[in-house]
Short mmCIF file of C-alpha atoms and ligand atoms in Angstrom, two decimals:
data_model
loop_
_atom_site.label_atom_id
_atom_site.label_comp_id
_atom_site.label_asym_id
_atom_site.label_seq_id
_atom_site.Cartn_x
_atom_site.Cartn_y
_atom_site.Cartn_z
CA MET A 1 -70.67 73.86 8.01
CA HIS A 2 -68.00 76.27 9.10
CA GLY A 3 -66.57 74.36 12.52
CA ASN A 4 -63.42 72.39 12.90
CA GLY A 5 -63.43 69.25 11.84
CA ASP A 6 -63.37 66.50 15.22
CA MET A 7 -60.21 67.08 15.69
CA ALA A 8 -57.58 64.53 15.33
CA GLU A 9 -56.84 62.01 19.30
CA VAL A 10 -54.26 65.21 20.91
CA ARG A 11 -51.84 64.37 22.51
CA PRO A 12 -51.30 67.34 23.85
CA ILE A 13 -47.02 67.49 25.04
CA ARG A 14 -48.59 70.01 28.40
CA GLY A 15 -52.69 71.26 28.00
CA ASP A 16 -52.36 73.30 31.43
CA GLU A 17 -53.19 76.80 30.54
CA SER A 18 -51.39 78.66 33.29
CA PRO A 19 -51.20 82.85 33.06
CA ALA A 20 -47.06 82.30 33.44
CA GLN A 21 -46.91 80.17 30.44
CA LEU A 22 -49.44 82.03 28.28
CA GLU A 23 -47.33 85.47 28.92
CA ALA A 24 -44.29 83.75 27.94
CA PHE A 25 -46.01 82.48 25.07
CA GLU A 26 -47.40 84.89 23.67
CA GLN A 27 -43.80 86.87 24.50
CA THR A 28 -41.92 84.59 21.70
CA ILE A 29 -44.81 84.90 19.35
CA ALA A 30 -44.52 89.25 19.69
CA ASP A 31 -40.59 88.32 19.39
CA ASP A 32 -41.07 87.35 16.39
CA GLN A 33 -39.49 84.23 17.46
CA THR A 34 -40.97 80.49 16.61
CA ILE A 35 -42.59 78.03 18.59
CA GLU A 36 -40.79 74.52 18.57
CA PRO A 37 -42.59 71.45 19.38
CA ARG A 38 -41.04 70.88 22.38
CA ASP A 39 -42.27 74.23 23.78
CA TRP A 40 -45.38 74.65 25.77
CA MET A 41 -48.39 76.16 23.53
CA PRO A 42 -52.02 76.70 24.30
CA VAL A 43 -54.44 73.57 23.15
CA ALA A 44 -55.95 76.34 20.52
CA TYR A 45 -52.68 77.32 18.63
CA ARG A 46 -51.90 73.25 18.40
CA GLU A 47 -55.38 72.78 17.72
CA GLY A 48 -55.95 75.41 14.98
CA LEU A 49 -52.52 74.96 13.81
CA LEU A 50 -53.14 71.03 12.75
CA ARG A 51 -56.71 71.88 11.83
CA GLN A 52 -54.76 74.02 9.19
CA ILE A 53 -51.83 71.97 8.53
CA ALA A 54 -53.30 69.14 8.40
CA GLN A 55 -56.09 70.46 5.42
CA HIS A 56 -52.79 72.21 3.59
CA ALA A 57 -51.08 68.62 3.49
CA HIS A 58 -54.74 67.03 2.22
CA SER A 59 -55.05 69.45 -0.37
CA GLU A 60 -51.96 68.88 -1.73
CA ILE A 61 -52.62 64.92 -1.87
CA ILE A 62 -56.20 65.54 -3.45
CA GLY A 63 -54.70 68.23 -5.12
CA MET A 64 -52.62 65.94 -7.75
CA GLN A 65 -55.69 63.84 -9.11
CA PRO A 66 -56.69 67.29 -11.23
CA GLU A 67 -53.35 67.53 -12.97
CA GLY A 68 -52.45 63.58 -12.98
CA ASN A 69 -55.70 63.08 -15.11
CA TRP A 70 -53.13 64.14 -18.31
CA ILE A 71 -49.91 62.53 -18.07
CA THR A 72 -51.61 60.29 -19.70
CA ARG A 73 -52.43 62.55 -21.73
CA ALA A 74 -49.78 64.94 -22.45
CA PRO A 75 -48.84 66.59 -26.19
CA SER A 76 -45.34 65.42 -26.06
CA LEU A 77 -42.98 63.68 -23.72
CA ARG A 78 -41.23 66.87 -22.39
CA ARG A 79 -44.94 68.05 -21.21
CA LYS A 80 -44.97 64.21 -19.78
CA ALA A 81 -41.70 64.90 -18.07
CA ILE A 82 -42.81 68.02 -16.48
CA LEU A 83 -46.08 67.20 -15.47
CA MET A 84 -45.02 64.32 -14.17
CA ALA A 85 -42.41 66.08 -12.12
CA LYS A 86 -44.92 68.50 -10.39
CA VAL A 87 -47.13 66.30 -9.26
CA GLN A 88 -44.59 63.89 -7.65
CA ASP A 89 -43.64 66.96 -6.04
CA GLU A 90 -46.77 67.34 -4.50
CA ALA A 91 -47.10 64.21 -2.87
CA GLY A 92 -43.96 65.52 -1.18
CA HIS A 93 -45.47 68.79 -0.03
CA GLY A 94 -48.17 66.61 1.15
CA ALA A 95 -45.71 64.48 3.22
CA TYR A 96 -43.81 67.40 4.59
CA LEU A 97 -47.15 69.04 6.10
CA TYR A 98 -48.27 65.33 7.41
CA SER A 99 -44.87 65.43 9.53
CA ALA A 100 -45.20 68.98 10.93
CA ALA A 101 -48.78 67.92 11.72
CA GLU A 102 -47.18 64.75 13.11
CA THR A 103 -44.82 67.55 15.69
CA LEU A 104 -47.91 68.80 16.64
CA GLY A 105 -49.29 65.32 18.43
CA ALA A 106 -51.60 64.52 15.74
CA ASP A 107 -51.46 60.66 14.06
CA ARG A 108 -51.47 60.86 9.93
CA ALA A 109 -53.76 57.70 10.32
CA ASP A 110 -56.32 59.70 11.87
CA LEU A 111 -55.40 62.35 9.33
CA VAL A 112 -56.17 60.38 6.74
CA GLU A 113 -59.33 59.10 7.84
CA MET A 114 -60.09 62.77 9.08
CA LEU A 115 -60.01 63.50 5.29
CA ILE A 116 -61.75 60.79 4.02
CA ASP A 117 -64.85 60.74 6.44
CA GLY A 118 -65.01 63.82 5.59
CA ARG A 119 -64.25 65.40 9.31
CA GLN A 120 -61.56 67.60 7.43
CA LYS A 121 -61.32 69.54 4.39
CA TYR A 122 -59.12 69.81 1.74
CA SER A 123 -58.45 73.50 -0.19
CA SER A 124 -61.50 74.29 -2.31
CA ILE A 125 -60.17 74.94 -5.87
CA PHE A 126 -59.57 71.03 -6.70
CA ASN A 127 -62.72 70.17 -6.46
CA TYR A 128 -63.16 71.00 -10.02
CA PRO A 129 -62.21 69.40 -13.07
CA THR A 130 -59.53 69.71 -16.26
CA LEU A 131 -61.94 69.36 -18.88
CA THR A 132 -58.78 69.81 -21.57
CA TRP A 133 -54.82 70.29 -21.42
CA ALA A 134 -54.81 74.22 -21.20
CA ASP A 135 -55.84 73.66 -17.83
CA MET A 136 -52.58 72.10 -16.75
CA GLY A 137 -51.59 75.10 -17.91
CA ALA A 138 -54.45 77.42 -16.00
CA ILE A 139 -53.81 75.37 -12.78
CA GLY A 140 -50.50 76.15 -13.39
CA TRP A 141 -50.29 79.78 -13.55
CA LEU A 142 -53.44 80.84 -11.18
CA VAL A 143 -53.54 77.55 -8.31
CA ASP A 144 -49.95 77.32 -8.07
CA GLY A 145 -49.83 81.34 -8.51
CA ALA A 146 -52.22 81.63 -5.44
CA ALA A 147 -50.34 79.16 -3.49
CA ILE A 148 -47.24 81.01 -3.87
CA VAL A 149 -49.01 84.15 -2.79
CA ASN A 150 -50.73 82.58 0.72
CA GLN A 151 -48.22 80.32 0.86
CA VAL A 152 -44.80 82.86 1.19
CA PRO A 153 -46.16 84.34 3.70
CA LEU A 154 -46.80 81.10 5.86
CA THR A 155 -42.34 81.02 5.45
CA ARG A 156 -42.67 83.70 8.56
CA CYS A 157 -45.69 81.71 10.57
CA SER A 158 -44.99 81.48 14.39
CA TYR A 159 -44.93 78.00 14.10
CA GLY A 160 -41.13 76.57 13.24
CA PRO A 161 -41.76 73.09 11.24
CA TYR A 162 -44.66 74.52 9.77
CA ALA A 163 -42.41 77.62 8.50
CA ARG A 164 -39.85 75.51 7.01
CA ALA A 165 -41.72 73.41 5.58
CA MET A 166 -43.05 76.05 3.40
CA VAL A 167 -39.20 77.50 2.69
CA ARG A 168 -38.75 74.35 -0.14
CA VAL A 169 -42.72 74.35 -1.12
CA CYS A 170 -42.32 77.90 -1.93
CA LYS A 171 -39.42 76.82 -4.50
CA GLU A 172 -41.31 74.28 -5.83
CA GLU A 173 -44.44 76.00 -6.55
CA SER A 174 -41.92 78.78 -8.90
CA PHE A 175 -41.05 75.89 -10.65
CA HIS A 176 -45.37 75.33 -10.82
CA GLN A 177 -46.28 78.31 -11.46
CA ARG A 178 -43.72 79.36 -14.02
CA GLN A 179 -44.09 75.55 -16.23
CA GLY A 180 -47.71 76.95 -15.91
CA PHE A 181 -47.67 80.17 -17.77
CA GLU A 182 -45.09 78.64 -20.46
CA ILE A 183 -48.09 75.76 -20.87
CA LEU A 184 -50.47 78.97 -21.30
CA HIS A 185 -47.86 81.32 -23.49
CA THR A 186 -47.91 78.45 -26.03
CA LEU A 187 -51.36 77.66 -26.63
CA SER A 188 -52.56 81.40 -26.39
CA HIS A 189 -49.75 81.66 -29.43
CA GLY A 190 -50.15 79.46 -30.72
CA THR A 191 -53.92 78.42 -33.42
CA GLU A 192 -57.14 79.97 -33.24
CA GLY A 193 -58.11 76.65 -31.94
CA GLN A 194 -55.57 77.14 -29.19
CA GLN A 195 -55.77 80.22 -28.21
CA ALA A 196 -59.56 79.60 -27.76
CA MET A 197 -58.78 76.94 -25.12
CA ALA A 198 -56.25 79.17 -23.26
CA GLN A 199 -58.82 81.28 -23.28
CA ASP A 200 -61.66 78.97 -21.52
CA ALA A 201 -59.27 77.58 -19.24
CA VAL A 202 -58.95 80.77 -17.78
CA ASP A 203 -62.22 81.70 -17.73
CA ARG A 204 -63.33 78.66 -15.65
CA TRP A 205 -60.60 78.81 -13.25
CA TRP A 206 -59.95 82.45 -12.26
CA TRP A 207 -62.76 82.74 -10.17
CA PRO A 208 -62.28 79.14 -7.72
CA SER A 209 -58.63 80.31 -7.40
CA LEU A 210 -59.64 83.64 -5.68
CA MET A 211 -61.61 81.52 -3.61
CA MET A 212 -58.41 79.50 -2.45
CA PHE A 213 -58.22 82.65 0.02
CA GLY A 214 -60.55 81.80 1.90
CA PRO A 215 -63.81 83.55 2.85
CA PRO A 216 -64.23 87.15 3.22
CA ASP A 217 -61.58 88.49 6.26
CA ASP A 218 -65.43 89.66 7.72
CA GLU A 219 -66.60 85.83 7.39
CA SER A 220 -63.49 84.36 8.19
CA VAL A 221 -63.79 82.23 11.62
CA HIS A 222 -60.39 81.53 12.09
CA SER A 223 -58.25 84.84 10.28
CA ALA A 224 -58.29 87.04 14.18
CA GLN A 225 -56.27 84.12 16.13
CA SER A 226 -54.43 83.42 13.62
CA MET A 227 -53.24 86.34 13.04
CA ARG A 228 -52.93 87.03 16.43
CA TRP A 229 -50.97 84.24 16.83
CA LYS A 230 -48.34 84.73 13.74
CA VAL A 231 -49.62 81.86 11.64
CA LYS A 232 -51.77 84.13 9.53
CA ARG A 233 -49.43 87.75 8.33
CA PHE A 234 -52.72 88.51 6.48
CA SER A 235 -55.75 88.61 5.57
CA ASN A 236 -57.47 86.16 3.04
CA ASP A 237 -58.83 89.61 1.27
CA GLU A 238 -55.07 90.94 1.23
CA LEU A 239 -53.92 88.14 -0.18
CA ARG A 240 -56.84 87.95 -2.85
CA ARG A 241 -56.19 91.47 -3.71
CA ARG A 242 -52.10 90.90 -4.01
CA PHE A 243 -52.91 87.97 -6.14
CA VAL A 244 -55.56 90.05 -8.68
CA GLY A 245 -52.79 92.66 -9.08
CA MET A 246 -49.55 89.60 -9.43
CA CYS A 247 -52.38 88.36 -12.69
CA VAL A 248 -53.21 91.32 -14.48
CA PRO A 249 -50.16 92.09 -15.66
CA GLN A 250 -49.16 88.71 -16.68
CA ALA A 251 -52.35 88.09 -18.51
CA GLU A 252 -51.20 91.26 -20.72
CA ILE A 253 -48.50 89.43 -21.25
CA LEU A 254 -50.40 85.78 -22.63
CA GLY A 255 -52.69 88.10 -24.57
CA LEU A 256 -55.80 86.24 -22.60
CA THR A 257 -58.23 88.44 -20.78
CA LEU A 258 -59.52 87.32 -16.97
CA PRO A 259 -63.54 87.23 -16.48
CA ASP A 260 -64.04 89.91 -15.12
CA PRO A 261 -66.00 92.94 -16.70
CA GLU A 262 -65.90 94.65 -13.63
CA LEU A 263 -61.97 94.07 -13.52
CA GLN A 264 -60.13 97.75 -13.16
CA LEU A 265 -57.24 99.61 -11.38
CA ASP A 266 -58.09 102.15 -8.61
CA GLU A 267 -55.08 104.66 -9.29
CA GLU A 268 -55.24 105.83 -5.53
CA SER A 269 -54.21 102.80 -4.64
CA GLY A 270 -52.43 101.05 -6.88
CA GLU A 271 -54.31 97.54 -6.29
CA TYR A 272 -57.55 96.78 -9.08
CA ARG A 273 -60.76 96.16 -7.83
CA PHE A 274 -63.28 93.26 -9.18
CA GLY A 275 -66.46 91.96 -9.43
CA PRO A 276 -68.53 90.36 -6.98
CA ILE A 277 -66.91 86.62 -5.62
CA ASP A 278 -69.86 83.64 -6.03
CA TRP A 279 -69.71 82.76 -2.17
CA ASP A 280 -72.98 80.79 -2.21
CA GLU A 281 -70.32 78.30 -5.09
CA PHE A 282 -67.70 78.57 -2.59
CA TRP A 283 -69.33 77.22 -0.28
CA GLU A 284 -71.42 74.87 -2.13
CA VAL A 285 -68.36 73.30 -2.80
CA VAL A 286 -67.17 73.55 0.65
CA LYS A 287 -69.47 71.81 1.99
CA GLY A 288 -69.52 68.75 -0.27
CA ASN A 289 -70.89 69.67 -3.94
CA GLY A 290 -69.05 70.94 -5.83
CA PRO A 291 -68.76 69.29 -9.72
CA CYS A 292 -66.20 67.06 -8.44
CA ASN A 293 -65.72 66.43 -4.65
CA ARG A 294 -67.26 63.34 -4.47
CA ARG A 295 -64.77 61.69 -7.51
CA ARG A 296 -62.28 63.07 -5.61
CA ILE A 297 -62.60 61.59 -2.57
CA GLU A 298 -63.28 57.93 -3.96
CA HIS A 299 -60.46 57.62 -5.51
CA ARG A 300 -58.81 58.90 -1.93
CA ARG A 301 -60.33 56.06 -0.18
CA ARG A 302 -59.63 53.45 -2.94
CA ALA A 303 -55.79 54.41 -3.22
CA HIS A 304 -56.21 54.63 0.88
CA GLU A 305 -57.26 51.21 1.17
CA GLU A 306 -55.01 49.76 -2.50
CA GLY A 307 -51.81 51.00 -0.30
CA ALA A 308 -52.81 49.17 2.46
CA TRP A 309 -50.15 46.38 2.08
CA VAL A 310 -47.80 48.60 1.63
CA ARG A 311 -48.12 50.80 5.22
CA GLU A 312 -48.42 46.65 6.61
CA ALA A 313 -44.93 45.13 4.22
CA ALA A 314 -42.96 48.99 5.64
CA ALA A 315 -44.41 48.35 9.96
CA ALA A 316 -43.06 44.41 9.38
CA TYR A 317 -39.90 45.33 8.28
CA ALA A 318 -39.87 48.14 10.37
CA ALA A 319 -40.54 45.88 13.27
CA LYS A 320 -38.07 42.77 11.66
CA ARG A 321 -34.97 45.53 11.78
CA GLU A 322 -36.36 46.46 15.31
CA ALA A 323 -36.04 42.81 16.77
CA THR A 324 -33.13 42.34 14.95
CA VAL A 325 -31.16 45.71 16.99
CA ALA A 326 -32.86 44.73 19.91
CA ALA A 327 -31.61 40.93 19.74
N1 3HC B 1 -61.47 75.84 0.51
C1 3HC B 1 -62.14 74.84 1.25
N2 3HC B 1 -62.42 75.40 2.65
C2 3HC B 1 -61.58 76.61 2.98
C3 3HC B 1 -61.41 77.73 1.75
C4 3HC B 1 -61.18 76.91 0.73
N3 3HC B 1 -60.90 77.35 -0.52
N4 3HC B 1 -61.00 78.54 2.13
C5 3HC B 1 -61.52 78.51 3.73
N5 3HC B 1 -62.32 77.76 3.98
C6 3HC B 1 -62.53 76.71 5.07
C7 3HC B 1 -61.93 77.48 6.60
O1 3HC B 1 -60.65 75.87 5.80
C8 3HC B 1 -62.36 77.47 7.68
O2 3HC B 1 -63.31 75.61 8.11
P1 3HC B 1 -62.75 74.66 9.26
O3 3HC B 1 -63.07 75.86 10.30
O4 3HC B 1 -63.58 73.40 9.23
O5 3HC B 1 -61.39 74.28 8.52
C9 3HC B 1 -63.66 78.09 7.10
O6 3HC B 1 -63.59 77.87 5.65
C10 3HC B 1 -63.50 79.04 7.97
O7 3HC B 1 -62.29 80.03 7.24
P2 3HC B 1 -61.00 80.48 7.05
O8 3HC B 1 -61.21 81.88 6.72
O9 3HC B 1 -61.36 81.29 8.88
O10 3HC B 1 -60.05 79.80 7.28
P3 3HC B 1 -58.84 79.44 7.70
O11 3HC B 1 -58.04 81.26 8.70
O12 3HC B 1 -58.13 78.60 8.09
O13 3HC B 1 -57.96 80.39 5.93
C11 3HC B 1 -56.87 79.52 4.73
C12 3HC B 1 -58.02 79.43 5.08
C13 3HC B 1 -56.27 80.67 3.43
C14 3HC B 1 -56.77 78.94 3.42
C15 3HC B 1 -56.32 78.94 5.01
O14 3HC B 1 -56.18 77.24 5.81
C16 3HC B 1 -54.40 78.56 4.93
O15 3HC B 1 -53.99 79.22 4.75
N6 3HC B 1 -54.49 77.39 4.68
C17 3HC B 1 -52.80 76.93 4.16
C18 3HC B 1 -52.92 77.09 2.47
C19 3HC B 1 -53.43 76.47 2.00
O16 3HC B 1 -54.39 75.31 2.40
N7 3HC B 1 -54.24 76.30 0.62
C20 3HC B 1 -54.67 75.18 0.19
C21 3HC B 1 -54.22 74.81 -1.65
S1 3HC B 1 -53.51 74.56 -1.30
C22 3HC B 1 -52.11 74.57 -2.73
O17 3HC B 1 -52.42 75.38 -3.43
C23 3HC B 1 -50.88 73.53 -3.72
C24 3HC B 1 -50.36 73.98 -4.88
O18 3HC B 1 -49.46 72.85 -5.22
C25 3HC B 1 -51.35 74.29 -5.88
#
């Protein structure tokens, strides 16, 4: 369950681990310089990055499904246009991240196959259903808000292509988070029925959003290495605490209650203490037993199969152009 998915066939540019190269690599990291695709890197660095970037990309693409479900049901043309733009952004984020993974020697088709056959993961959060329009607000405010807290530090990740991809992703996430907040603000200041719908959505999405940051630090198998090599800049729990601290005042502005009776400001630290997270639920969802896991993967498999003709046509066109240029 915790183990890495089998890694895509990684063609290491240089797989030797000579002490001198390792020392130079560690010094580059220590000097807060970025590692670029053509630089020597330990296989463990490459494989760890490939794992995280691929799963990040998978999350962006699978994440299009819950919101895509509401594009035809949006309550106005304006909301429909905003939601369409957001879902299209997520597709673009996935494309950036698959491209970043390819700079590490991965093959995109292999990664998609590993997602579909379960050898690689995507974020647990996208395995929950979107039951009402208010879920579009809760996803934007909470899920994209959590993504911002998690992704801003990644703009300073030691691997250049990943860090640079995150700069643009984070700018677009800010729009995603604001449009979600606005949806909830409209509903929570609307009719009683709308207020109840907004509160119900926050009740359902709050705890799964906290789970997005990963297991508790003492259960995180990758954090130590990831932080040593400055891929991960802060621990799972540290970012989770930051996210809670960001949401509490915003929930007050929304007039909505966060569903945690133990939520309390710790005067000394200035952080919020919060109730226990249901890690059994988290690991069940990560293992594939969440409310929508099967539906999400089946949808992704079907879309991949139905899109085969587009990939074949693009490949045929590229080959024809190459033949023309070569002639
Ligand atoms: N969902 C699914 N699996 C998760 C998870 C989650 N929320 N959190 C952790 N895991 C998995 C890890 O992938 C790892 O399994 P693996 O070895 O098979 O890969 C295992 O649980 C142990 O967790 P670790 O804490 O040791 O793993 P990481 O160090 O990789 O930390 C992470 C997890 C914080 C999610 C980190 O991978 C990360 O920061 N990833 C980049 C950001 C990302 O992927 N976000 C996902 C959401 S994308 C998104 O929000 C899009 C936005 O537009 C909505």
